[in-house]
PDB file of C-alpha atoms in Angstrom:
ATOM      1  CA  TYR A   1      21.210  18.360  16.046  1.00 88.00           C
ATOM      2  CA  ASP A   2      22.937  21.579  14.894  1.00 94.00           C
ATOM      3  CA  ASN A   3      20.826  23.561  12.391  1.00 96.00           C
ATOM      4  CA  ILE A   4      23.471  23.155   9.634  1.00 96.00           C
ATOM      5  CA  THR A   5      22.610  19.675  10.359  1.00 97.00           C
ATOM      6  CA  GLN A   6      19.549  19.916  10.716  1.00 97.00           C
ATOM      7  CA  GLU A   7      19.154  22.352   7.393  1.00 97.00           C
ATOM      8  CA  PHE A   8      20.766  19.613   5.162  1.00 98.00           C
ATOM      9  CA  MET A   9      18.564  16.544   6.242  1.00 98.00           C
ATOM     10  CA  ALA A  10      15.292  18.190   6.055  1.00 98.00           C
ATOM     11  CA  THR A  11      17.043  18.805   1.782  1.00 98.00           C
ATOM     12  CA  VAL A  12      18.618  15.611   2.518  1.00 98.00           C
ATOM     13  CA  ILE A  13      15.339  13.946   2.930  1.00 98.00           C
ATOM     14  CA  ARG A  14      13.043  15.820   1.027  1.00 98.00           C
ATOM     15  CA  GLU A  15      14.238  15.121  -2.432  1.00 98.00           C
ATOM     16  CA  TYR A  16      14.585  11.706  -0.854  1.00 98.00           C
ATOM     17  CA  CYS A  17      11.038  11.653  -0.414  1.00 98.00           C
ATOM     18  CA  ILE A  18      10.745  12.919  -4.111  1.00 98.00           C
ATOM     19  CA  GLN A  19      13.608  10.114  -5.778  1.00 98.00           C
ATOM     20  CA  LEU A  20      10.460   7.361  -3.676  1.00 97.00           C
ATOM     21  CA  CYS A  21       7.742   8.467  -4.899  1.00 97.00           C
ATOM     22  CA  VAL A  22       9.503   8.968  -8.487  1.00 97.00           C
ATOM     23  CA  TRP A  23      11.232   6.149  -9.269  1.00 98.00           C
ATOM     24  CA  ALA A  24      11.568   3.190  -5.828  1.00 98.00           C
ATOM     25  CA  PRO A  25       8.237   3.489  -3.246  1.00 98.00           C
ATOM     26  CA  MET A  26       8.322   0.074  -2.334  1.00 98.00           C
ATOM     27  CA  PRO A  27      12.280   0.101  -2.415  1.00 97.00           C
ATOM     28  CA  ASP A  28      13.917  -3.615  -1.693  1.00 97.00           C
ATOM     29  CA  HIS A  29      17.650  -2.976  -0.351  1.00 96.00           C
ATOM     30  CA  ALA A  30      18.907  -2.199  -3.079  1.00 97.00           C
ATOM     31  CA  GLN A  31      16.854   0.106  -4.437  1.00 98.00           C
ATOM     32  CA  GLU A  32      17.244   2.437  -1.653  1.00 98.00           C
ATOM     33  CA  THR A  33      20.713   2.084  -1.052  1.00 98.00           C
ATOM     34  CA  LEU A  34      20.373   4.056  -4.242  1.00 98.00           C
ATOM     35  CA  LEU A  35      18.043   6.112  -3.408  1.00 98.00           C
ATOM     36  CA  LEU A  36      19.236   7.332  -0.585  1.00 98.00           C
ATOM     37  CA  ASN A  37      23.001   8.107  -1.957  1.00 98.00           C
ATOM     38  CA  ALA A  38      21.509   9.971  -4.960  1.00 98.00           C
ATOM     39  CA  SER A  39      19.156  11.759  -2.093  1.00 98.00           C
ATOM     40  CA  TRP A  40      22.867  12.286   0.270  1.00 98.00           C
ATOM     41  CA  ALA A  41      24.761  13.341  -3.092  1.00 98.00           C
ATOM     42  CA  ARG A  42      21.922  16.448  -3.217  1.00 97.00           C
ATOM     43  CA  GLY A  43      21.787  16.791  -0.566  1.00 98.00           C
ATOM     44  CA  CYS A  44      25.363  18.349  -0.316  1.00 97.00           C
ATOM     45  CA  GLN A  45      25.448  19.872  -3.679  1.00 97.00           C
ATOM     46  CA  VAL A  46      22.295  22.175  -2.272  1.00 97.00           C
ATOM     47  CA  THR A  47      23.445  22.718   0.564  1.00 97.00           C
ATOM     48  CA  THR A  48      27.245  23.563   0.386  1.00 97.00           C
ATOM     49  CA  VAL A  49      27.493  21.109   3.066  1.00 96.00           C
ATOM     50  CA  ASN A  50      29.876  18.240   2.817  1.00 95.00           C
ATOM     51  CA  LEU A  51      28.134  15.997   6.304  1.00 96.00           C
ATOM     52  CA  ALA A  52      29.261  12.374   6.929  1.00 95.00           C
ATOM     53  CA  CYS A  53      26.986   9.366   6.259  1.00 96.00           C
ATOM     54  CA  THR A  54      26.279   7.609   9.701  1.00 97.00           C
ATOM     55  CA  PRO A  55      24.075   5.019   9.827  1.00 97.00           C
ATOM     56  CA  GLN A  56      22.155   7.045  12.438  1.00 97.00           C
ATOM     57  CA  LEU A  57      21.394   9.520   9.951  1.00 98.00           C
ATOM     58  CA  VAL A  58      20.816   7.186   7.356  1.00 98.00           C
ATOM     59  CA  LYS A  59      17.985   6.163   9.349  1.00 97.00           C
ATOM     60  CA  LEU A  60      16.053   9.777   9.756  1.00 98.00           C
ATOM     61  CA  VAL A  61      15.658   9.561   6.201  1.00 98.00           C
ATOM     62  CA  THR A  62      15.076   5.922   5.104  1.00 98.00           C
ATOM     63  CA  ILE A  63      12.273   5.486   7.757  1.00 98.00           C
ATOM     64  CA  TRP A  64      10.191   8.018   5.270  1.00 97.00           C
ATOM     65  CA  GLY A  65       9.568   4.390   3.278  1.00 97.00           C
ATOM     66  CA  SER A  66       7.158   3.567   5.963  1.00 97.00           C
ATOM     67  CA  GLN A  67       6.282   7.224   6.825  1.00 97.00           C
ATOM     68  CA  ILE A  68       4.413   7.805   3.344  1.00 98.00           C
ATOM     69  CA  CYS A  69       3.208   4.434   3.423  1.00 98.00           C
ATOM     70  CA  GLY A  70       1.598   5.082   6.335  1.00 97.00           C
ATOM     71  CA  GLN A  71       0.410   8.901   5.961  1.00 97.00           C
ATOM     72  CA  LEU A  72      -1.631   7.679   2.078  1.00 98.00           C
ATOM     73  CA  LYS A  73      -3.023   4.732   3.783  1.00 97.00           C
ATOM     74  CA  MET A  74      -4.030   7.282   6.873  1.00 97.00           C
ATOM     75  CA  LYS A  75      -5.430   9.702   4.171  1.00 98.00           C
ATOM     76  CA  LEU A  76      -6.957   6.995   2.359  1.00 97.00           C
ATOM     77  CA  TRP A  77      -9.008   4.857   4.183  1.00 95.00           C
ATOM     78  CA  PRO A  78     -12.490   6.935   5.007  1.00 95.00           C
ATOM     79  CA  LEU A  79     -12.493   7.605   1.664  1.00 97.00           C
ATOM     80  CA  VAL A  80     -12.407   4.236   0.560  1.00 96.00           C
ATOM     81  CA  GLU A  81     -15.656   3.246   3.151  1.00 94.00           C
ATOM     82  CA  ALA A  82     -17.087   6.225   1.467  1.00 94.00           C
ATOM     83  CA  VAL A  83     -16.754   5.831  -2.308  1.00 94.00           C
ATOM     84  CA  TYR A  84     -16.972   2.552  -2.736  1.00 94.00           C
ATOM     85  CA  GLY A  85     -20.004   2.049  -0.074  1.00 93.00           C
ATOM     86  CA  PHE A  86     -18.348  -0.229   2.785  1.00 93.00           C
ATOM     87  CA  TYR A  87     -20.493  -0.784   5.671  1.00 90.00           C
ATOM     88  CA  SER A  88     -19.439  -0.352   9.862  1.00 88.00           C
ATOM     89  CA  SER A  89     -21.840  -3.487  11.613  1.00 87.00           C
ATOM     90  CA  GLN A  90     -21.376  -5.951  13.645  1.00 87.00           C
ATOM     91  CA  SER A  91     -24.580  -7.582  12.261  1.00 90.00           C
ATOM     92  CA  LYS A  92     -24.434 -10.894   9.725  1.00 90.00           C
ATOM     93  CA  SER A  93     -25.935  -8.898   6.864  1.00 92.00           C
ATOM     94  CA  ALA A  94     -23.384  -6.362   6.569  1.00 91.00           C
ATOM     95  CA  ILE A  95     -20.467  -7.935   7.232  1.00 92.00           C
ATOM     96  CA  LYS A  96     -22.092 -10.309   4.749  1.00 92.00           C
ATOM     97  CA  LYS A  97     -22.293  -8.102   2.557  1.00 93.00           C
ATOM     98  CA  ASN A  98     -18.407  -6.249   3.176  1.00 94.00           C
ATOM     99  CA  CYS A  99     -16.853  -9.072   2.228  1.00 95.00           C
ATOM    100  CA  THR A 100     -18.440  -9.477  -0.806  1.00 94.00           C
ATOM    101  CA  LEU A 101     -17.847  -6.349  -2.448  1.00 95.00           C
ATOM    102  CA  ALA A 102     -14.462  -6.701  -0.812  1.00 95.00           C
ATOM    103  CA  GLU A 103     -13.941  -9.697  -3.020  1.00 95.00           C
ATOM    104  CA  GLU A 104     -15.915  -7.485  -5.878  1.00 94.00           C
ATOM    105  CA  LEU A 105     -14.274  -5.067  -5.814  1.00 94.00           C
ATOM    106  CA  LYS A 106     -10.975  -6.973  -5.899  1.00 95.00           C
ATOM    107  CA  GLU A 107     -10.911  -9.728  -9.020  1.00 94.00           C
ATOM    108  CA  GLY A 108     -10.372  -8.064 -11.763  1.00 92.00           C
ATOM    109  CA  MET A 109      -8.259  -4.234 -10.146  1.00 93.00           C
ATOM    110  CA  ASN A 110     -12.392  -3.465 -10.856  1.00 92.00           C
ATOM    111  CA  PHE A 111     -12.119  -1.057  -7.766  1.00 94.00           C
ATOM    112  CA  ALA A 112      -9.547   0.767 -10.514  1.00 95.00           C
ATOM    113  CA  PHE A 113     -12.738   0.958 -12.892  1.00 91.00           C
ATOM    114  CA  LYS A 114     -15.034   3.999 -13.213  1.00 80.00           C
ATOM    115  CA  VAL A 115     -18.637   1.921 -13.549  1.00 63.00           C
ATOM    116  CA  ARG A 116     -21.454   3.442 -15.123  1.00 45.00           C
ATOM    117  CA  LEU A 117     -24.576   3.978 -12.979  1.00 44.00           C
ATOM    118  CA  TYR A 118     -27.490   1.547 -14.006  1.00 43.00           C
ATOM    119  CA  CYS A 119     -25.691  -0.901 -15.858  1.00 45.00           C
ATOM    120  CA  HIS A 120     -22.458  -1.270 -14.277  1.00 48.00           C
ATOM    121  CA  ILE A 121     -20.195  -2.027 -16.904  1.00 46.00           C
ATOM    122  CA  GLN A 122     -16.593  -1.741 -16.431  1.00 50.00           C
ATOM    123  CA  CYS A 123     -15.599   1.429 -18.608  1.00 57.00           C
ATOM    124  CA  SER A 124     -12.712   4.200 -17.392  1.00 85.00           C
ATOM    125  CA  PHE A 125      -9.511   2.468 -16.452  1.00 90.00           C
ATOM    126  CA  LEU A 126      -7.962   5.345 -13.376  1.00 92.00           C
ATOM    127  CA  LYS A 127     -11.087   7.199 -14.039  1.00 86.00           C
ATOM    128  CA  VAL A 128     -12.337   6.809 -10.436  1.00 89.00           C
ATOM    129  CA  LEU A 129     -12.866   9.815  -8.570  1.00 92.00           C
ATOM    130  CA  LEU A 130     -10.785   8.295  -6.033  1.00 96.00           C
ATOM    131  CA  ILE A 131      -7.968   8.180  -7.889  1.00 97.00           C
ATOM    132  CA  GLN A 132      -7.483  11.804  -8.257  1.00 96.00           C
ATOM    133  CA  LYS A 133      -8.421  12.723  -5.274  1.00 97.00           C
ATOM    134  CA  ILE A 134      -6.236  11.197  -3.069  1.00 98.00           C
ATOM    135  CA  VAL A 135      -3.407  11.760  -5.482  1.00 98.00           C
ATOM    136  CA  ASN A 136      -4.472  15.191  -4.949  1.00 98.00           C
ATOM    137  CA  MET A 137      -4.596  14.930  -1.167  1.00 98.00           C
ATOM    138  CA  MET A 138      -1.128  13.311  -1.164  1.00 98.00           C
ATOM    139  CA  TRP A 139       0.735  15.403  -3.121  1.00 98.00           C
ATOM    140  CA  PHE A 140      -0.897  18.834  -4.778  1.00 97.00           C
ATOM    141  CA  THR A 141      -3.070  20.268  -1.390  1.00 96.00           C
ATOM    142  CA  ASN A 142      -0.405  23.211  -1.172  1.00 95.00           C
ATOM    143  CA  LYS A 143       2.156  24.615  -2.777  1.00 95.00           C
ATOM    144  CA  HIS A 144       4.600  23.252  -0.716  1.00 96.00           C
ATOM    145  CA  ASP A 145       3.567  19.574  -1.520  1.00 97.00           C
ATOM    146  CA  ASN A 146       6.435  18.404  -3.474  1.00 97.00           C
ATOM    147  CA  GLY A 147       4.307  17.893  -7.079  1.00 97.00           C
ATOM    148  CA  ILE A 148       3.627  21.671  -6.877  1.00 97.00           C
ATOM    149  CA  ALA A 149       7.025  22.458  -5.045  1.00 97.00           C
ATOM    150  CA  PHE A 150       8.955  19.655  -7.913  1.00 97.00           C
ATOM    151  CA  PRO A 151       6.550  20.090 -11.530  1.00 97.00           C
ATOM    152  CA  GLU A 152       9.795  18.433 -13.417  1.00 97.00           C
ATOM    153  CA  HIS A 153       9.528  15.061 -10.911  1.00 97.00           C
ATOM    154  CA  PHE A 154       5.061  15.337 -11.040  1.00 98.00           C
ATOM    155  CA  LYS A 155       3.974  16.275 -13.838  1.00 96.00           C
ATOM    156  CA  PRO A 156       2.936  13.917 -15.390  1.00 97.00           C
ATOM    157  CA  PHE A 157       1.833  11.374 -12.474  1.00 98.00           C
ATOM    158  CA  PRO A 158       4.650   9.355 -12.168  1.00 98.00           C
ATOM    159  CA  HIS A 159       3.182   5.523 -12.434  1.00 98.00           C
ATOM    160  CA  PRO A 160       4.993   3.772  -9.779  1.00 98.00           C
ATOM    161  CA  ALA A 161       3.460   7.306  -7.162  1.00 98.00           C
ATOM    162  CA  LEU A 162       0.531   5.450  -8.938  1.00 98.00           C
ATOM    163  CA  ALA A 163       1.168   1.573  -8.370  1.00 98.00           C
ATOM    164  CA  LEU A 164       1.531   2.824  -4.699  1.00 98.00           C
ATOM    165  CA  VAL A 165      -2.343   4.307  -4.626  1.00 98.00           C
ATOM    166  CA  LEU A 166      -3.911   2.061  -6.298  1.00 98.00           C
ATOM    167  CA  THR A 167      -1.702  -0.813  -3.857  1.00 98.00           C
ATOM    168  CA  ALA A 168      -2.976   1.542  -0.529  1.00 98.00           C
ATOM    169  CA  ILE A 169      -6.279   1.270  -1.703  1.00 98.00           C
ATOM    170  CA  GLU A 170      -6.024  -2.269  -2.472  1.00 98.00           C
ATOM    171  CA  CYS A 171      -4.842  -2.211   1.490  1.00 98.00           C
ATOM    172  CA  CYS A 172      -7.965  -0.245   2.865  1.00 97.00           C
ATOM    173  CA  ILE A 173     -10.534  -3.054   0.595  1.00 96.00           C
ATOM    174  CA  ASP A 174      -8.370  -5.040   2.121  1.00 97.00           C
ATOM    175  CA  GLU A 175      -9.577  -5.176   6.049  1.00 95.00           C
ATOM    176  CA  TRP A 176     -13.062  -5.418   4.407  1.00 94.00           C
ATOM    177  CA  ALA A 177     -12.634  -8.801   3.288  1.00 91.00           C
ATOM    178  CA  THR A 178     -12.704  -9.809   7.352  1.00 82.00           C
ATOM    179  CA  SER A 179     -15.446 -11.011   8.557  1.00 66.00           C
ATOM    180  CA  THR A 180     -15.241  -8.412  10.899  1.00 70.00           C
ATOM    181  CA  GLN A 181     -13.340  -4.778   9.133  1.00 77.00           C
ATOM    182  CA  MET A 182      -9.654  -4.660  10.709  1.00 86.00           C
ATOM    183  CA  ASP A 183      -6.373  -2.383  10.618  1.00 91.00           C
ATOM    184  CA  ILE A 184      -4.169  -4.215   8.070  1.00 95.00           C
ATOM    185  CA  THR A 185      -0.158  -2.279   8.491  1.00 95.00           C
ATOM    186  CA  PHE A 186       0.485  -0.610   4.993  1.00 97.00           C
ATOM    187  CA  THR A 187       4.055  -2.023   4.578  1.00 97.00           C
ATOM    188  CA  ILE A 188       6.527  -2.589   2.062  1.00 96.00           C
ATOM    189  CA  GLN A 189       7.002  -6.177   3.355  1.00 96.00           C
ATOM    190  CA  GLU A 190       3.595  -7.317   3.280  1.00 97.00           C
ATOM    191  CA  TYR A 191       2.611  -5.017  -0.052  1.00 98.00           C
ATOM    192  CA  ARG A 192       5.869  -4.741  -1.559  1.00 98.00           C
ATOM    193  CA  ASN A 193       4.791  -8.398  -4.358  1.00 98.00           C
ATOM    194  CA  VAL A 194       1.258  -6.052  -5.156  1.00 98.00           C
ATOM    195  CA  PHE A 195       3.099  -2.694  -5.261  1.00 98.00           C
ATOM    196  CA  GLU A 196       5.034  -4.760  -8.047  1.00 98.00           C
ATOM    197  CA  SER A 197       2.090  -6.398  -9.358  1.00 98.00           C
ATOM    198  CA  HIS A 198      -0.255  -2.797  -9.562  1.00 98.00           C
ATOM    199  CA  LEU A 199       2.974  -1.260 -11.391  1.00 98.00           C
ATOM    200  CA  ASN A 200       3.654  -4.234 -14.022  1.00 98.00           C
ATOM    201  CA  CYS A 201      -0.718  -3.955 -14.721  1.00 97.00           C
ATOM    202  CA  LEU A 202       0.524   0.088 -14.982  1.00 97.00           C
ATOM    203  CA  ARG A 203       3.137  -0.939 -18.349  1.00 97.00           C
ATOM    204  CA  GLU A 204       1.147  -3.489 -19.740  1.00 97.00           C
ATOM    205  CA  PHE A 205      -1.635  -1.271 -20.107  1.00 95.00           C
ATOM    206  CA  GLU A 206       1.197   1.491 -21.355  1.00 97.00           C
ATOM    207  CA  ASP A 207       2.005  -0.665 -23.807  1.00 97.00           C
ATOM    208  CA  ALA A 208      -1.414  -1.905 -24.881  1.00 95.00           C
ATOM    209  CA  THR A 209      -2.767   1.727 -25.549  1.00 94.00           C
ATOM    210  CA  LYS A 210       0.177   3.321 -27.298  1.00 95.00           C
ATOM    211  CA  GLU A 211      -0.530   4.289 -29.797  1.00 96.00           C
ATOM    212  CA  PHE A 212      -3.663   6.617 -28.436  1.00 94.00           C
ATOM    213  CA  ARG A 213      -1.298   7.547 -25.168  1.00 95.00           C
ATOM    214  CA  VAL A 214      -4.416   7.091 -22.442  1.00 94.00           C
ATOM    215  CA  LEU A 215      -1.939   6.132 -19.850  1.00 96.00           C
ATOM    216  CA  PRO A 216       0.931   9.638 -20.420  1.00 96.00           C
ATOM    217  CA  GLY A 217      -2.596  11.290 -20.968  1.00 96.00           C
ATOM    218  CA  ILE A 218      -4.202   9.534 -17.694  1.00 96.00           C
ATOM    219  CA  CYS A 219      -0.883  10.756 -16.029  1.00 97.00           C
ATOM    220  CA  LYS A 220      -0.850  14.181 -17.569  1.00 96.00           C
ATOM    221  CA  LYS A 221      -4.579  14.933 -16.607  1.00 95.00           C
ATOM    222  CA  MET A 222      -3.480  13.723 -12.982  1.00 96.00           C
ATOM    223  CA  TYR A 223      -1.400  16.835 -12.566  1.00 94.00           C
ATOM    224  CA  GLU A 224      -3.818  19.639 -14.110  1.00 87.00           C
TER     225      GLU A 224
END
């Protein structure tokens, strides 16, 4: 592609990635089309180039839904293993321990709670350090990352992006729930329902604690 097309597509892709994280990280076809159209229009506005929306160029944009999921999963995998205490081994005792741990973490979204040491009591929903760490790694590592470059979209941290993080953590945990640790591809098709469940959970949590503005406070702190 020529330089003008490359500049235009870079603008559209970046806008599309932002819109995905802010509104629909695991979009259905209708959502994908809306985000694409909005991003394309933004590209035309920013670059003053009116480029035809061809199927080939569309694929270069929409593939980023899968790319974001893949990047998030890749960054998360070693953190999940270390933070939650999974152990890579072929011994029967280790396999059993990993399976049991995976079940316990998934039950009632235990993986999203900070636990008080020594008494194993759940407290502080969404305060587990893993969540903040992966948010920083994915969106706030340097000044060129979308979270820092576009505070108008990421301050406070958007609920859909947070739900995506929770979904990716669950995907990593799922890999330890079988007899041996196995790779599970973090795809929109396989995990959209899980994502929607986590997003609904966040909405319910926000509604239940709206008097104290707990979730807005958490998301604001994630940006800071």
